[in-house]
Every structure is written in C-alpha cells, then in structure tokens.
GROMACS .gro file of C-alpha atoms in nm:
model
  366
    1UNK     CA    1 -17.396  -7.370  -5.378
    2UNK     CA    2 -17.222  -7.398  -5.705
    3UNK     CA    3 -16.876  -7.421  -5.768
    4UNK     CA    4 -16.883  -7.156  -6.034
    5UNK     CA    5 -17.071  -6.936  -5.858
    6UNK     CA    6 -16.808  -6.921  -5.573
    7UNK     CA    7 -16.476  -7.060  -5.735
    8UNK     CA    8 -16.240  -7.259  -5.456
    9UNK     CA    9 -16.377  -7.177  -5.143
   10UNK     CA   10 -16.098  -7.119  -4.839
   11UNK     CA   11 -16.045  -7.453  -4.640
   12UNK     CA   12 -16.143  -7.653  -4.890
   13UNK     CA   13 -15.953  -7.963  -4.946
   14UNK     CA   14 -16.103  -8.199  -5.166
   15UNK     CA   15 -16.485  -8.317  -5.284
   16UNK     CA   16 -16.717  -8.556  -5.125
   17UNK     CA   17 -16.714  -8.940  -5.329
   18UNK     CA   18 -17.077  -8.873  -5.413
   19UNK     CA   19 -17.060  -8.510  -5.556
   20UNK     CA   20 -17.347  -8.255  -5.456
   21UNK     CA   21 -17.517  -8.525  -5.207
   22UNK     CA   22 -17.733  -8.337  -4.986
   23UNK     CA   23 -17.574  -8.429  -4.673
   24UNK     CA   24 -17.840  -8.237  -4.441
   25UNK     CA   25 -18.116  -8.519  -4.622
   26UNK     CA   26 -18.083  -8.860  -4.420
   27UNK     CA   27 -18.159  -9.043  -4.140
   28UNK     CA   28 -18.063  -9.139  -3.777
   29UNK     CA   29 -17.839  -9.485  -3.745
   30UNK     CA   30 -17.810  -9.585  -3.377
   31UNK     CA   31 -17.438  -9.666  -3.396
   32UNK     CA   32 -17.264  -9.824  -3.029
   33UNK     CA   33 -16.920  -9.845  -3.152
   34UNK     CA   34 -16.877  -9.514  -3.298
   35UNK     CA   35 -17.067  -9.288  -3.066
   36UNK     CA   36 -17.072  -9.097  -2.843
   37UNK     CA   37 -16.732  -8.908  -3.014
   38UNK     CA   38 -16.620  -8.824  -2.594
   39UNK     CA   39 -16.755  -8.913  -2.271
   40UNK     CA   40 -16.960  -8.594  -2.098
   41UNK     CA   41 -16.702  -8.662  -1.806
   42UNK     CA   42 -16.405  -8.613  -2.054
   43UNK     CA   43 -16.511  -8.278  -2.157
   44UNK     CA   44 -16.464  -8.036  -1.831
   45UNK     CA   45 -16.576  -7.726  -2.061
   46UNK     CA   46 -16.945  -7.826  -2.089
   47UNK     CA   47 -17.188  -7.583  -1.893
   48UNK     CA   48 -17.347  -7.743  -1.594
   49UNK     CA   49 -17.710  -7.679  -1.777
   50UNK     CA   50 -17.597  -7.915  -2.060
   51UNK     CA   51 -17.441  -8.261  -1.836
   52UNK     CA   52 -17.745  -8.466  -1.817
   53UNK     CA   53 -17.619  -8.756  -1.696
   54UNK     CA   54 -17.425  -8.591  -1.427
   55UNK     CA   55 -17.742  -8.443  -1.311
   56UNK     CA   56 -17.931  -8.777  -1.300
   57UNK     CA   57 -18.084  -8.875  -1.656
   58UNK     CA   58 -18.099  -9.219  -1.622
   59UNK     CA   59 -18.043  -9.404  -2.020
   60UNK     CA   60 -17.761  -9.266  -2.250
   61UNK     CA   61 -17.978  -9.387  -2.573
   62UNK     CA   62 -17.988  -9.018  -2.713
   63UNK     CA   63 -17.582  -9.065  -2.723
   64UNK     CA   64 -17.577  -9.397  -2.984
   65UNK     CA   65 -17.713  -9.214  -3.283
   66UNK     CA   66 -17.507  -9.125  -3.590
   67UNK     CA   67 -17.700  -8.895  -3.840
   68UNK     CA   68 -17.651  -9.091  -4.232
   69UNK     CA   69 -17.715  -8.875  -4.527
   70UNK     CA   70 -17.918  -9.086  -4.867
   71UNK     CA   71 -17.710  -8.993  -5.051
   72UNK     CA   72 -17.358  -9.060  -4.877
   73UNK     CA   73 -17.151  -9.142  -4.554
   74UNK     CA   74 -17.011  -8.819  -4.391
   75UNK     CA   75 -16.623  -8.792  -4.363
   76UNK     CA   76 -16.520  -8.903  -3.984
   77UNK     CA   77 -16.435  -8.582  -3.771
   78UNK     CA   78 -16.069  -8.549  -3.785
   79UNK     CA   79 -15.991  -8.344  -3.458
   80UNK     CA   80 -15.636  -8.289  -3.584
   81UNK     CA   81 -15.689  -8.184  -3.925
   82UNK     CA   82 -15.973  -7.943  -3.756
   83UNK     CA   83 -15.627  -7.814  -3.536
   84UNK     CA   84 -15.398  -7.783  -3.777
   85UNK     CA   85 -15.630  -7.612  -4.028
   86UNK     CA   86 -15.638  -7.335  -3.744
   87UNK     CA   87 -15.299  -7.297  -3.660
   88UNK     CA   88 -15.224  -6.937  -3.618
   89UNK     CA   89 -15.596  -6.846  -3.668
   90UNK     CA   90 -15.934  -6.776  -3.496
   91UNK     CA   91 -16.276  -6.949  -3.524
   92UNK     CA   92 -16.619  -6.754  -3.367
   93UNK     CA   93 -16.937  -6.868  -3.300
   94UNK     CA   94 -17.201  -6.582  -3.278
   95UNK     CA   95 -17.480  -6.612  -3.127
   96UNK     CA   96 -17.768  -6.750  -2.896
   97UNK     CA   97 -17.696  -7.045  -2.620
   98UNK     CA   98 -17.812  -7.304  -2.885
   99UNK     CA   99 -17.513  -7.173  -3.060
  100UNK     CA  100 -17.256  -7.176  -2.739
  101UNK     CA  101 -17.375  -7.549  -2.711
  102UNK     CA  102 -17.257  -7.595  -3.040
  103UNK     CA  103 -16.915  -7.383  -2.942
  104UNK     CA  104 -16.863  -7.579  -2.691
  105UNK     CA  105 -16.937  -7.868  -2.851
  106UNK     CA  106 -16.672  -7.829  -3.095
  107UNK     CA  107 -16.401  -7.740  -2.777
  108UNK     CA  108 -16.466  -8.091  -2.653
  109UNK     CA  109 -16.454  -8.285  -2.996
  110UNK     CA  110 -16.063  -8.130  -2.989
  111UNK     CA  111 -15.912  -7.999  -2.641
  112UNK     CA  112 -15.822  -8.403  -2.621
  113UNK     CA  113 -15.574  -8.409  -2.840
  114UNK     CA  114 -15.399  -8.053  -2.667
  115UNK     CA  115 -15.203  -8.097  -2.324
  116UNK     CA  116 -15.358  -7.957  -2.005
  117UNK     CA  117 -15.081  -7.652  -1.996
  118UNK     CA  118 -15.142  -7.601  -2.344
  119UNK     CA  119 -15.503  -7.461  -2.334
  120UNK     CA  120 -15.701  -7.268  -2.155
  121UNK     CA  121 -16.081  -7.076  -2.132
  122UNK     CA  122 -16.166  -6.739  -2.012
  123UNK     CA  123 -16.440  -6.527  -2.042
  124UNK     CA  124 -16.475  -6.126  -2.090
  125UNK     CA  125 -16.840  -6.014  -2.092
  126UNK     CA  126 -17.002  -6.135  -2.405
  127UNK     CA  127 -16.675  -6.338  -2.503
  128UNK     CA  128 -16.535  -6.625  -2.401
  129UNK     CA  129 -16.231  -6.751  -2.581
  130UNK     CA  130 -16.041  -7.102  -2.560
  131UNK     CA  131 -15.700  -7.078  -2.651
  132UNK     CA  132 -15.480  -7.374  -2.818
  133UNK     CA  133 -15.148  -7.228  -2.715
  134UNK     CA  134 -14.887  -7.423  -2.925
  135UNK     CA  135 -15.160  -7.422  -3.210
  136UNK     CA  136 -15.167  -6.999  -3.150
  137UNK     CA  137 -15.550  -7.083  -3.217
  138UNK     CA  138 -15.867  -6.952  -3.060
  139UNK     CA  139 -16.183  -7.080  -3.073
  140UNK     CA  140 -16.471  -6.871  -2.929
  141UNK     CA  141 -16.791  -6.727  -2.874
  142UNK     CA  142 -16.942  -6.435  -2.854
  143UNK     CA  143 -17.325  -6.355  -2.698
  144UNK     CA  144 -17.505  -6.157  -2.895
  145UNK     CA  145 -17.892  -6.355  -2.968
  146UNK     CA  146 -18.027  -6.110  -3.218
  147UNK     CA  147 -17.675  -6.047  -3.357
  148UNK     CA  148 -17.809  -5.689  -3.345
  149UNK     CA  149 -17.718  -5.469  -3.037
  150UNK     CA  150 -18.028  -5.530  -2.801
  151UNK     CA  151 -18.199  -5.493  -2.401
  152UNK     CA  152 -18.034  -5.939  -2.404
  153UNK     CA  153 -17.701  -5.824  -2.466
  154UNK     CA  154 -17.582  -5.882  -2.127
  155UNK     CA  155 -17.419  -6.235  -2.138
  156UNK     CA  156 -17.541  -6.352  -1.804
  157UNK     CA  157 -17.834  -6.157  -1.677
  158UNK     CA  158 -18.061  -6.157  -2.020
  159UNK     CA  159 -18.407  -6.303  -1.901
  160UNK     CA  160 -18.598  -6.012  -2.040
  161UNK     CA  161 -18.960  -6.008  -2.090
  162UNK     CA  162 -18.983  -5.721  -2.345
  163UNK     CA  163 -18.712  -5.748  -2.583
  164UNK     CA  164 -18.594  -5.450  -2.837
  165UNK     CA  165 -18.397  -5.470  -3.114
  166UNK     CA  166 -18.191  -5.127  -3.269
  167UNK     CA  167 -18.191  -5.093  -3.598
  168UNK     CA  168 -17.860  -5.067  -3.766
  169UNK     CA  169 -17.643  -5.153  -3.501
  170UNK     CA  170 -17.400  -5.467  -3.583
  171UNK     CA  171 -17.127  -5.295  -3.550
  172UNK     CA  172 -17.201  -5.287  -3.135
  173UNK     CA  173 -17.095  -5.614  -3.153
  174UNK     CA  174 -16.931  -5.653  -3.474
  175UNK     CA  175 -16.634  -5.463  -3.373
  176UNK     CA  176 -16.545  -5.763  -3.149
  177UNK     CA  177 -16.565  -6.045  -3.443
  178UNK     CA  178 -16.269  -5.854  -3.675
  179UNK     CA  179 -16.027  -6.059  -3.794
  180UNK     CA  180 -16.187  -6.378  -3.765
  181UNK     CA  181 -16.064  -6.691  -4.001
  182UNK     CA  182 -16.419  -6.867  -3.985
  183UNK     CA  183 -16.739  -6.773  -3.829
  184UNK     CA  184 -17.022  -6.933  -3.750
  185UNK     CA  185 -17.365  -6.711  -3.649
  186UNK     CA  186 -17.691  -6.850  -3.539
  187UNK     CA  187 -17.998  -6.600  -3.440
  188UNK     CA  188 -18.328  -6.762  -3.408
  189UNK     CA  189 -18.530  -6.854  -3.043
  190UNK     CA  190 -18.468  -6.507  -2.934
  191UNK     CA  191 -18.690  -6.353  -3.234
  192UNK     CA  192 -18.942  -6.569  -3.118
  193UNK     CA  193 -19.141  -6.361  -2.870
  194UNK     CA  194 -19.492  -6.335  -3.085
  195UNK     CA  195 -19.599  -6.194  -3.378
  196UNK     CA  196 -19.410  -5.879  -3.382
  197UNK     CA  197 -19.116  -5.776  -3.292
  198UNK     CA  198 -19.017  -5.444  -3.073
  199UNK     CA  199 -18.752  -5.213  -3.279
  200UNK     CA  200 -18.536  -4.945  -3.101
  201UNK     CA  201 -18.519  -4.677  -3.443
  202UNK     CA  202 -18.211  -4.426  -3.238
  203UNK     CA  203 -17.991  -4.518  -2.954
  204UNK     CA  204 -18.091  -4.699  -2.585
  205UNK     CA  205 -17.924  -4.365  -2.426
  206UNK     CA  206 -18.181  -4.144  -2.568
  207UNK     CA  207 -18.437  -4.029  -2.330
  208UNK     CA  208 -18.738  -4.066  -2.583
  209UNK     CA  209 -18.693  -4.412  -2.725
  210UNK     CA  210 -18.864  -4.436  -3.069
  211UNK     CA  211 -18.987  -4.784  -3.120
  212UNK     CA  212 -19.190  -4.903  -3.401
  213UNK     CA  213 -19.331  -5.276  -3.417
  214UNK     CA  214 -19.220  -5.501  -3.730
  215UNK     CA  215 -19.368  -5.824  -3.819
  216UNK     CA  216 -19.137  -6.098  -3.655
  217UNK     CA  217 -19.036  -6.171  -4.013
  218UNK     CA  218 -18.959  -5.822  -4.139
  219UNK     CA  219 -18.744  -5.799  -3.813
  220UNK     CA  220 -18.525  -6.097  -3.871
  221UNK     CA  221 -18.478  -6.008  -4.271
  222UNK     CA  222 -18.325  -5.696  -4.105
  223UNK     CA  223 -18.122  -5.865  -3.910
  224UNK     CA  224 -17.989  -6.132  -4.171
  225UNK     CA  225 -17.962  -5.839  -4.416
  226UNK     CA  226 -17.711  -5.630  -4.123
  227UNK     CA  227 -17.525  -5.930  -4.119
  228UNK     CA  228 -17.435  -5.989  -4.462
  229UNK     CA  229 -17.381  -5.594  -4.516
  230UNK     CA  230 -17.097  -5.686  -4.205
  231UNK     CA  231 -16.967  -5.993  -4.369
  232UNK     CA  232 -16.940  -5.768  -4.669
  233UNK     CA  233 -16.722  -5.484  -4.571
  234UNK     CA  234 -16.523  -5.760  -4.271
  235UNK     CA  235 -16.460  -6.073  -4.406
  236UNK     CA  236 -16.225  -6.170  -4.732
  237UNK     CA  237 -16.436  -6.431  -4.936
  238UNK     CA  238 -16.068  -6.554  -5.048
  239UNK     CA  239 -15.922  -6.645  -4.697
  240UNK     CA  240 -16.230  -6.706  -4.428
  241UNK     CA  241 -16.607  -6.882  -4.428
  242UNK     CA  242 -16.877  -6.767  -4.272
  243UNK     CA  243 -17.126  -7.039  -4.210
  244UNK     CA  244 -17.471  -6.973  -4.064
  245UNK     CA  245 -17.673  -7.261  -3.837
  246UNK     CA  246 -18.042  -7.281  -3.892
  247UNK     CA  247 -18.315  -7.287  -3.633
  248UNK     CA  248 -18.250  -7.552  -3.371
  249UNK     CA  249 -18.653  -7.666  -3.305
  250UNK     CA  250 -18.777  -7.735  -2.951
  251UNK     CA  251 -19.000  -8.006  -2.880
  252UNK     CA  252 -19.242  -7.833  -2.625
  253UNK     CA  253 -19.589  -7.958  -2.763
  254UNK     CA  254 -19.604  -8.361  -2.786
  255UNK     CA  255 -19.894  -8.285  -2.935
  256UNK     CA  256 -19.748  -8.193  -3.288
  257UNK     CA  257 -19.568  -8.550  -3.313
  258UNK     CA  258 -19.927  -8.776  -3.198
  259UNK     CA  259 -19.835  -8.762  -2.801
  260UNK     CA  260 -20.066  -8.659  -2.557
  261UNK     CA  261 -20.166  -8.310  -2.506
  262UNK     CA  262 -20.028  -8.141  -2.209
  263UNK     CA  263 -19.640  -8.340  -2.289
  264UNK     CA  264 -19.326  -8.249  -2.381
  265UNK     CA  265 -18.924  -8.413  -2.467
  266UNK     CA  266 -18.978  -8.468  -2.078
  267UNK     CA  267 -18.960  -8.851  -2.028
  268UNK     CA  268 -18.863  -8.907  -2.473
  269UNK     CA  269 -18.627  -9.155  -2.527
  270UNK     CA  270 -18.718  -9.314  -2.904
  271UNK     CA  271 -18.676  -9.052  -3.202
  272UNK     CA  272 -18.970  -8.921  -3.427
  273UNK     CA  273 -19.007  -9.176  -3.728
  274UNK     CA  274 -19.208  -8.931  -3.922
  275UNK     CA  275 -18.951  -8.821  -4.218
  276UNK     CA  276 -19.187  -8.534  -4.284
  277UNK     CA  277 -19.175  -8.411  -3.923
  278UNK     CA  278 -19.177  -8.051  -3.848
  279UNK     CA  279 -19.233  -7.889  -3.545
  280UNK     CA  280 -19.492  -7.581  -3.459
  281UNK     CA  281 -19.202  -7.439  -3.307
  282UNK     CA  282 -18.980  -7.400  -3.612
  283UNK     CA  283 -19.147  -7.131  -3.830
  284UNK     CA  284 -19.103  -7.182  -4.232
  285UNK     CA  285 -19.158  -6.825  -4.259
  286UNK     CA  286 -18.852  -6.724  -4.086
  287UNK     CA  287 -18.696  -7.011  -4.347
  288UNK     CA  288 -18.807  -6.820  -4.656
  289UNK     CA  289 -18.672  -6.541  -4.504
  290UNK     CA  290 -18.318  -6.665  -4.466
  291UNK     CA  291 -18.358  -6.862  -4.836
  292UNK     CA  292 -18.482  -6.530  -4.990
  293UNK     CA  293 -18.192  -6.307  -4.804
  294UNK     CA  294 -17.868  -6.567  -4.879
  295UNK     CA  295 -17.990  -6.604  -5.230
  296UNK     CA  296 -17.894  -6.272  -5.295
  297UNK     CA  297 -17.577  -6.256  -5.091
  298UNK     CA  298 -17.272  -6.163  -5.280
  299UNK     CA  299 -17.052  -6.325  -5.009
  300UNK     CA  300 -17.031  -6.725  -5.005
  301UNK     CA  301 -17.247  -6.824  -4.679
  302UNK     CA  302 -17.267  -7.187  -4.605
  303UNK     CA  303 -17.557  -7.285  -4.476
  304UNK     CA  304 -17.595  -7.528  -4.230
  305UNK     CA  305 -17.960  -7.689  -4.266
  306UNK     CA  306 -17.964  -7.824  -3.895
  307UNK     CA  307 -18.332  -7.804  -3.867
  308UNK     CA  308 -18.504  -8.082  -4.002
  309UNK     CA  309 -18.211  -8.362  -3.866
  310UNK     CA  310 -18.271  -8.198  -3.517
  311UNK     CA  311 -18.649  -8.194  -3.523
  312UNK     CA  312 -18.605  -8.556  -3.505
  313UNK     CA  313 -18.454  -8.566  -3.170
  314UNK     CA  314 -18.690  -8.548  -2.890
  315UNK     CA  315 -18.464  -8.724  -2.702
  316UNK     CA  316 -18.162  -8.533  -2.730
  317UNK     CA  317 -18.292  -8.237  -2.511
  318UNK     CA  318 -18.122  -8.199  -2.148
  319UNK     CA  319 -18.479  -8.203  -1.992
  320UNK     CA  320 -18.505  -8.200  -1.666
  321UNK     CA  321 -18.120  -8.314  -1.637
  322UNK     CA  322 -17.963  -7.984  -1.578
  323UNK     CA  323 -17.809  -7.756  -1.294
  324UNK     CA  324 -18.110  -7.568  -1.178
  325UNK     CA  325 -18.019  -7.155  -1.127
  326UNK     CA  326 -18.350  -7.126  -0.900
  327UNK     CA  327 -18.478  -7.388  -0.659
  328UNK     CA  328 -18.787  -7.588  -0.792
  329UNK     CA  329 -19.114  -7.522  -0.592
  330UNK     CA  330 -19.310  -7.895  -0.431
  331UNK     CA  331 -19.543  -7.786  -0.771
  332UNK     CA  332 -19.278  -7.820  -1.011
  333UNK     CA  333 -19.112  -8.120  -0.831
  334UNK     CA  334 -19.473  -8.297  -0.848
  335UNK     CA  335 -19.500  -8.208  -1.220
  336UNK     CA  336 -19.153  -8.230  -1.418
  337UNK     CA  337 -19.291  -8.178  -1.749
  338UNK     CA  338 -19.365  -7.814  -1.609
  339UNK     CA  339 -19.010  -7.780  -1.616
  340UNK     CA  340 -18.861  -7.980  -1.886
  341UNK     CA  341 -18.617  -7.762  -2.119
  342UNK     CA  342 -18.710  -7.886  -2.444
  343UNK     CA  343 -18.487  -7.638  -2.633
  344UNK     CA  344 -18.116  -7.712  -2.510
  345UNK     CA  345 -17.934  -8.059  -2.592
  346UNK     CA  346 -17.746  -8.309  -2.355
  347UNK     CA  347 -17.347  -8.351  -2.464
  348UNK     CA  348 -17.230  -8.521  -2.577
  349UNK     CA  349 -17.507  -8.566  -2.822
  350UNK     CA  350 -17.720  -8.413  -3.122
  351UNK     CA  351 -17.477  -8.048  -3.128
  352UNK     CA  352 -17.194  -8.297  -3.211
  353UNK     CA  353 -17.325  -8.403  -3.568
  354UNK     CA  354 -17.408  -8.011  -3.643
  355UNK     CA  355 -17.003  -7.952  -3.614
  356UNK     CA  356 -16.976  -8.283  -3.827
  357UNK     CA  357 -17.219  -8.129  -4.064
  358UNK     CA  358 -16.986  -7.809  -4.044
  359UNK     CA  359 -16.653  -7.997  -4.041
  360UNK     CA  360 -16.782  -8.183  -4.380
  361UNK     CA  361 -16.919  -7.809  -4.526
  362UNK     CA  362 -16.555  -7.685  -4.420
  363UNK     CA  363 -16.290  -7.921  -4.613
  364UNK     CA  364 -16.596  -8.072  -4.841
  365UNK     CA  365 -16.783  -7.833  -4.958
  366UNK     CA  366 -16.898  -7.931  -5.299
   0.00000   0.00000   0.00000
C-alpha cells in the first residue's frame, strides 16, 4: 500500500526505521525473556477450548517464539498506547472463531493494565463486547463466519452440515458493526466445505428456497466484494481502518510437511523449517481472489498476511488440550490424533503476534 495512493491513514503515528519492510516476510526466533506477552492463567477471558495447559498439554515450547521480519524488528506492543488510541471509541472483530481467538487475544494483551471494576464482558447473541469503562472503549466481536447472513449464524449452536449462503445480505449483520473506529473481518474455514458452495438467491423465510451452486471461489469473491460495497457506504476512510486477517491454515495432514501419513499437529512440538511451506489446507485460489478483489478497492484495507507465518506453527494448535463439549468415546481416547483440533491455537501463543502484526499495521503503516 502506497502512501500516495491512500494519503495519512487514521491512527497512524509515525513510519517503521526500515521503510516498506515487509513485515509479514520473516522467521520464528524462540525468545524466553520476552515471551509469552501474559500467562494463560492471567487472562480469565480466554475460552475454555483455547487453555491448553490448563487442560493438560504438557511443554509450553509453542509459547517462546517471537515472529522476526528480514527486513526489520517489529515495534514492542504498547498495551497503553493501544488504550489510549481508543479512548472514547470502538474496535470489532468480525468473523469466524479463528477470528474471536484473535479478539480475545487482543482483550488479554490489555485488560492488565485496566482495574477489575473498570471492565467488564457480556455477550448478546452474535456479540460480545468488553468494555474499558474509564477508557469509554469497547472492544468486540461479532459472529458472523461468512460475513454474509447464513444457516451458521447462530453464535452457539452452528455445527451445520449443509451450509447456505444469501446473496446480498451484509446488511443482516452489518447493521450491528455501525459506527465502528476500527474493524477487523476474517471469513475463511467456513467457505471451506468442497468445491462449491450452496447460495440462498431470496430470503430463508420463503417457502421455495432458490439455491444455485457457485464455485467455492466465485462464492467468496461475492462475499469480499459485499464487504467492501459495506465498508464503502459505513466507514469514513479519514477517521477508521478496516483491516482484514488472511486464512489461518490448519495442520490436519502431516503428510504435506514429510510426517507420516495418517498424523496431524497432535503430538508437534518443533516448527516447520521449510520457508516455502504451504499447507493443502490453505487454498491460493481463495488468495487470488482476495488479491484480485482489494486491488480494486477504493477504500484503504490493510491486509494482514497471517498465512504463511502461521503455516509454520504446527505446534501452536490447542490439540487435544481443550474443554471437550461431548464426552470422548474408549475409540477416540485410544486414538488422540482422531481428535486433535489442528485449526484453533493455544493462548497465549501464535494469535498474539497476528495483533502485533496489526498493532504495527495500525500506528506503522508505511
């Protein structure tokens, strides 16, 4: 992104030492003194499927690595300055549960520095909102995984088989987001049901549904294409961001990094060395879609290019270290890999450099 192309962007409060380093292009340090930025027992906010060492993962490795780009050191993440930047305003994540890790991730890296009475969480439907009181900030999230109105829209009971998609329907949920400072969307693991990709063309009330099938692709460039049309006509380029997280890759096939077939992240505690790593699970595709729609975008997006620093990370994922909503059969027990979430992330952990990555993208943009 260009400076002339967008002139100062909002939040912006300076340039990085090395000017246009590619800060998404870098490796993985393991770093003891610095990391992990809190303690998973510090943070009471973090969802119960996310606290792997409360439910029994034995090493805290994945927590000693700080993410250093070629071409320059990221600024430290400066929990006050995030604060006071938000005085008086609101910050949204949109989204999946990859990005409510990343939400909460964000709560814990600041609710430290704000006094018990002075914050607070609650949750209505879809949104949940955590309030800085003497800051008169929010920060919160909103469930919505196709950002599209959909059949997953329910925020806790969305384990649907057949998903559909309406057509032209943002506003469903985008009358909730209005008058948000900075936003941050992610939509990805949800399109990911095959090839194609089930479209509602009226309303889910009508008694007829008409539902054509798009290419998984063609699907998701309506999507992104709804949501810039909603940036458009919502957000002023002059006050608020809108950032947009890329795929977060699962590591479900140890088979695409050399392991044996029939593995998974289940028992990974060393990171892929392969700089050219890429998963089967991340589709390029849908990253020439979201390259091919943003190019064109009349409204400054920032993009945050999570995927290939993540893909790294087999060890990061929570695993079989996670609150378990259904008891495990003798099976599963006798076969954990069966059961290994290889999509979600342990915190503290890997989601905490994506909100460095943002924090950096936020102040630093250039």
């Amino acid at each position: 992104m260009q400076p002339s192309k967008w002139e100062k962007l909002p939040f912006a409060i300076g340039k990085l030492k090395e000017e246009g380093c590619d800060v998404f292009s870098g490796r993985w340090v393991r770093d003891e003194v610095t990391r992990p930025l809190y303690d998973e027992s510090d943070c009471p906010y973090i969802q119960p499927q996310l606290t792997c060492q409360e439910h029994g993962r034995p090493d805290r490795s994945y927590q000693y690595w700080r993410w250093q780009p070629h071409g320059c050191d990221l600024p430290s993440f400066n929990a006050s300055l995030m604060l006071e930047t938000l005085r008086g305003k609101r910050m949204m994540f949109v989204g999946d549960s990859l990005n409510r890790g990343q939400y909460v991730s964000m709560i814990c890296l600041l609710h430290s520095l704000i006094p018990d009475e002075e914050k607070s969480m609650e949750t209505f439907d879809s949104l949940t909102v955590f309030t800085a009181k003497e800051y008169n900030a929010t920060i919160e999230f909103y469930w919505a995984p196709f950002l599209l109105e959909s059949n997953s829209d329910n925020a806790v009971i969305h384990r649907i088989s057949d998903r559909i998609v309406r057509r032209g329907s943002i506003n469903k949920h985008g009358r909730k987001w209005k008058g948000v400072d900075i936003m941050v969307f992610n939509t990805y693991l949800w399109w990911m049901t095959g090839l194609n990709m089930k479209i509602l063309q009226g309303s889910f009330e009508d008694e007829v549904q008409d539902i054509v099938e798009l290419s998984t692709e063609d699907a998701y460039r309506m999507a992104m294409k709804s949501m810039l049309r909603w940036v458009r006509k919502n957000m002023n380029p002059k006050k608020t961001r809108v950032f947009f997280t890329s795929m977060s890759p699962s590591h479900g096939k140890s088979i695409d990094w050399g392991g044996e077939e029939g593995g998974n992240c289940y028992n990974q505690t060393t990171l892929i060395q392969d700089p050219n790593y890429w998963g089967s699970d991340s589709r390029k595709s849908i990253m020439e879609v979201i390259g091919d729609v943003f190019g064109q975008s009349k409204f400054p997006i920032t993009f945050l290019n999570i995927t290939q620093l993540s893909s790294y990370r087999r060890d990061a994922h929570t695993s079989i270290y996670k609150k378990q909503w259904t008891p495990l059969t003798s099976e599963q027990l006798a076969n954990p890999v069966s059961y290994a979430d290889c999509v979600h992330w342990c915190m503290p952990g890997l989601q905490d450099t994506w909100n460095e990555l943002l924090f950096t993208k936020l102040f630093y943009p250039y």
